[in-house]
Short mmCIF file of C-alpha atoms in Angstrom, two decimals:
data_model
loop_
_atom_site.label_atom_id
_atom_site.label_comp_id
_atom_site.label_asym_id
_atom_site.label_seq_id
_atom_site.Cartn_x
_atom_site.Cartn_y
_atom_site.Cartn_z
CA UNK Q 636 -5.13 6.60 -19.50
CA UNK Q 637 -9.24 6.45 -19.61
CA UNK Q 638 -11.42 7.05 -16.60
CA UNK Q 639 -11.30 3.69 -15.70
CA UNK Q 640 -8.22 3.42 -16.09
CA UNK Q 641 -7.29 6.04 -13.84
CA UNK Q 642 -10.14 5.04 -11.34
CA UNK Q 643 -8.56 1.45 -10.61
CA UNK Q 644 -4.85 2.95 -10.65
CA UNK Q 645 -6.23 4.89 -7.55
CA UNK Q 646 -8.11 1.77 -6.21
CA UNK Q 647 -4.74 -0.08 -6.02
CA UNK Q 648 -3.45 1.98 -4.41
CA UNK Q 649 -6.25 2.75 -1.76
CA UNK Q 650 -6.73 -0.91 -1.58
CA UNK Q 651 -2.58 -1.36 -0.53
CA UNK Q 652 -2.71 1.39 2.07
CA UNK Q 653 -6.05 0.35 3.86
CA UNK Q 654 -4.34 -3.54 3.76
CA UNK Q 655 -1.30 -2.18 5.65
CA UNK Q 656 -3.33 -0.12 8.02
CA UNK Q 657 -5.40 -2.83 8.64
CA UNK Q 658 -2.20 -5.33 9.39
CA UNK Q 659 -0.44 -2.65 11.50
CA UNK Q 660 -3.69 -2.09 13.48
CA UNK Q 661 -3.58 -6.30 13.66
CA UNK Q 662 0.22 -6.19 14.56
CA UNK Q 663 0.23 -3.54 17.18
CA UNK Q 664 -0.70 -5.44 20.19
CA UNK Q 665 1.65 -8.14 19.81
CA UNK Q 666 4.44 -5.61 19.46
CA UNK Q 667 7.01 -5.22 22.31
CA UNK Q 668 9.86 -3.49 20.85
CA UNK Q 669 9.49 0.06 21.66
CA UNK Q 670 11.64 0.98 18.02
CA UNK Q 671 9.70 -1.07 15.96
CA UNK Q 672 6.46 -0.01 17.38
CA UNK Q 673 7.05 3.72 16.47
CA UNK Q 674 8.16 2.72 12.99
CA UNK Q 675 5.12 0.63 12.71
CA UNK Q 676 3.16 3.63 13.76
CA UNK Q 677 5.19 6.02 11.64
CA UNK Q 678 4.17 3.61 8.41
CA UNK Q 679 0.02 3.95 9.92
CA UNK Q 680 -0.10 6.82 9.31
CA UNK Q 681 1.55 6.93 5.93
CA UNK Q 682 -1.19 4.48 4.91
CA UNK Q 683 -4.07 6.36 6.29
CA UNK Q 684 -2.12 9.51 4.02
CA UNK Q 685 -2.28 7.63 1.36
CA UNK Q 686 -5.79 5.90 1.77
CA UNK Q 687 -7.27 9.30 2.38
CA UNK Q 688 -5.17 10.60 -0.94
CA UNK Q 689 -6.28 8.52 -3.23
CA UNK Q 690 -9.94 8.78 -1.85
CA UNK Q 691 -9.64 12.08 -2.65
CA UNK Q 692 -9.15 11.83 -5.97
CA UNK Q 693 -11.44 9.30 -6.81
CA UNK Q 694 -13.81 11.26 -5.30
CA UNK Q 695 -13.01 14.39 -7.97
CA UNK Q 696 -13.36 12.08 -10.40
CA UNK Q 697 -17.33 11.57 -9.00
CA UNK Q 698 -16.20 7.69 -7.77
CA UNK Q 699 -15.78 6.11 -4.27
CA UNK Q 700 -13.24 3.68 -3.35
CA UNK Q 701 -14.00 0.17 -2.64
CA UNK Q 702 -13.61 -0.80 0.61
CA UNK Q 703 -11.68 -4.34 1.87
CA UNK Q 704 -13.80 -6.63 1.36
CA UNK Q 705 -14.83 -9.12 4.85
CA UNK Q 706 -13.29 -11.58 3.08
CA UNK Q 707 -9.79 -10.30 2.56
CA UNK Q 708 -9.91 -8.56 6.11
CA UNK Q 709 -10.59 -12.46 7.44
CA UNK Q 710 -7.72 -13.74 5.15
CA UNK Q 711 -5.25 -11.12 7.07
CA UNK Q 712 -6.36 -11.92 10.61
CA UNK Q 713 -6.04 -15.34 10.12
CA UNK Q 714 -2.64 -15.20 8.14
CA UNK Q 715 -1.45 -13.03 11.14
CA UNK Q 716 -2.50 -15.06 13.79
CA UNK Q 717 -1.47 -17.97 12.57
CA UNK Q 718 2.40 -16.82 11.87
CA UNK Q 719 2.26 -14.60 15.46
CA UNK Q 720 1.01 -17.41 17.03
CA UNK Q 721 4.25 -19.15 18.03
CA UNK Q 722 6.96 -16.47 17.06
CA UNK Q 723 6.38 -12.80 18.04
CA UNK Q 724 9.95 -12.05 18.29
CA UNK Q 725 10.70 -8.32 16.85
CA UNK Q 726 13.06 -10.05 13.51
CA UNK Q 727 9.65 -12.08 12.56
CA UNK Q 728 6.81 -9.21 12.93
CA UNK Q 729 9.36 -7.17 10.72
CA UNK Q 730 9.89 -10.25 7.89
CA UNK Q 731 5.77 -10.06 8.58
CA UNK Q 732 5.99 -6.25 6.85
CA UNK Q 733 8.44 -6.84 4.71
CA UNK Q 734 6.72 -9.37 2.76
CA UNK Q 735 3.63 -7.26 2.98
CA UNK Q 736 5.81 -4.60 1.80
CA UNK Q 737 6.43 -6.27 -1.54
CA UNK Q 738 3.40 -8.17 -2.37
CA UNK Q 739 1.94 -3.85 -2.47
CA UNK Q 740 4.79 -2.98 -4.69
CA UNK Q 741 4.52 -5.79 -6.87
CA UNK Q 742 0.73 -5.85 -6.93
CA UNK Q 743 1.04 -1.77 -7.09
CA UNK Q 744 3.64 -2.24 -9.97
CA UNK Q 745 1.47 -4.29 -12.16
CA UNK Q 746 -1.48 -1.96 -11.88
CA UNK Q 747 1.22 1.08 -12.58
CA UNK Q 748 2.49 -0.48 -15.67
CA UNK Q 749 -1.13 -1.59 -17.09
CA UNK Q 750 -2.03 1.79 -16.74
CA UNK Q 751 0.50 3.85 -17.42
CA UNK Q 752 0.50 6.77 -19.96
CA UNK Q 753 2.22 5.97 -23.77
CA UNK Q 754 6.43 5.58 -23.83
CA UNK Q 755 8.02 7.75 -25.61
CA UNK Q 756 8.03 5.86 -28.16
CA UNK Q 757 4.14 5.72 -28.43
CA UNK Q 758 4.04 9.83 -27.68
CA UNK Q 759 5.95 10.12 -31.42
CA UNK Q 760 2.90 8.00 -33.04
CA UNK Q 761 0.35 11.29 -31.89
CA UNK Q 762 -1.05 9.93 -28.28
CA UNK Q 763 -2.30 12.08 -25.93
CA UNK Q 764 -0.07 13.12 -22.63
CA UNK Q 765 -1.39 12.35 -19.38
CA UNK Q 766 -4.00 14.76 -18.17
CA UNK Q 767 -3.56 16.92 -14.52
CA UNK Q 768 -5.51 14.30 -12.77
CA UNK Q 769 -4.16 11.20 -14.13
CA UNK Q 770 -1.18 12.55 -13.70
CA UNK Q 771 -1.45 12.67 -9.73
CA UNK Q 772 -2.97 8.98 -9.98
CA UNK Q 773 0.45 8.43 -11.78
CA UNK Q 774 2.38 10.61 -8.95
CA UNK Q 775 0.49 9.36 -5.72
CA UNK Q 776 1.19 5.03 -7.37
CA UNK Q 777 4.94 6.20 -7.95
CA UNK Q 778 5.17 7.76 -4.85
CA UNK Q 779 3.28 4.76 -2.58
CA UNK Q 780 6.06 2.19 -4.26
CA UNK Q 781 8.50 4.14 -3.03
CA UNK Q 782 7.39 4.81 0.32
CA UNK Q 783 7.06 0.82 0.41
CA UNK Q 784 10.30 0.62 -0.64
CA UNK Q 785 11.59 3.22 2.19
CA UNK Q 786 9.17 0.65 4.27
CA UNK Q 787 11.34 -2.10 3.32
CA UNK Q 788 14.28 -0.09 3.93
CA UNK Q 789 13.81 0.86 7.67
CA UNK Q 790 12.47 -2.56 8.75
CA UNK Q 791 15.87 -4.81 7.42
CA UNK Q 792 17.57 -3.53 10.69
CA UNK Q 793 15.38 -5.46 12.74
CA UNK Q 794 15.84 -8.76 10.51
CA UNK Q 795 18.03 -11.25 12.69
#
């Protein structure tokens, strides 16, 4: 894994978390289920954990993360409003965060496997083992799909 590499490995990942945070922070309001709204909080604050991780370590690596773009932050209002707008019954918001859920993992997957350190295979041809740093890119990706997938997890009970 190169600089870059390593760099947009954390970006996914930043990019992921601040898109949840920002949905949750969207999805809040409408929220009446006093259950759902705690695990909706409990997942905030794994984002901003995660956001502010991988900042971190983009920032030891002399780089700052790019921000969600106006654009994109448009694209999530209006694809919230627009499914809350007649259905904000507790089974829908949580099909809302499940599918947000998985397009992270998937999209978090992708970057993961594009940027992932040689097989073990490719370690017996002489390449180089991750280094500390890309290493904890490696750790914090790993570790954000499966908090999504712990996500996914605790939000099926509210699926009607």
């Amino acid at each position: 894994m190169d600089f870059n590499n390593q760099y947009q490995l954390l970006q996914e990942v930043y990019h992921g978390a601040k898109m949840g945070d920002i949905a949750i922070r969207l999805l809040l309001p409408k929220v009446d289920n006093a259950r759902f709204r705690s695990d909706l909080q409990t997942q905030f604050r794994q984002y901003q954990t995660t956001a502010s991780n991988a900042e971190n370590q983009m920032k030891a690596m002399g780089r700052c993360p790019k921000e969600v773009t106006n654009g994109e932050y448009t694209m999530l209002w209006l694809s919230l409003q627009g499914n809350t707008l007649c259905n904000r019954e507790t089974s829908h918001l949580a099909e809302m965060m499940i599918q947000g859920s998985n397009m992270g993992i998937v999209s978090l997957t992708k970057a993961l496997n594009s940027f992932a350190p040689p097989t073990q295979a490719d370690a017996q041809q002489d390449a180089a083992p991750p280094t500390q740093p890309e290493q904890q890119a490696l750790d914090l990706a790993r570790a954000t799909i499966q908090a999504e997938e712990d996500n996914i997890t605790r939000l099926k009970v509210y699926l009607q």
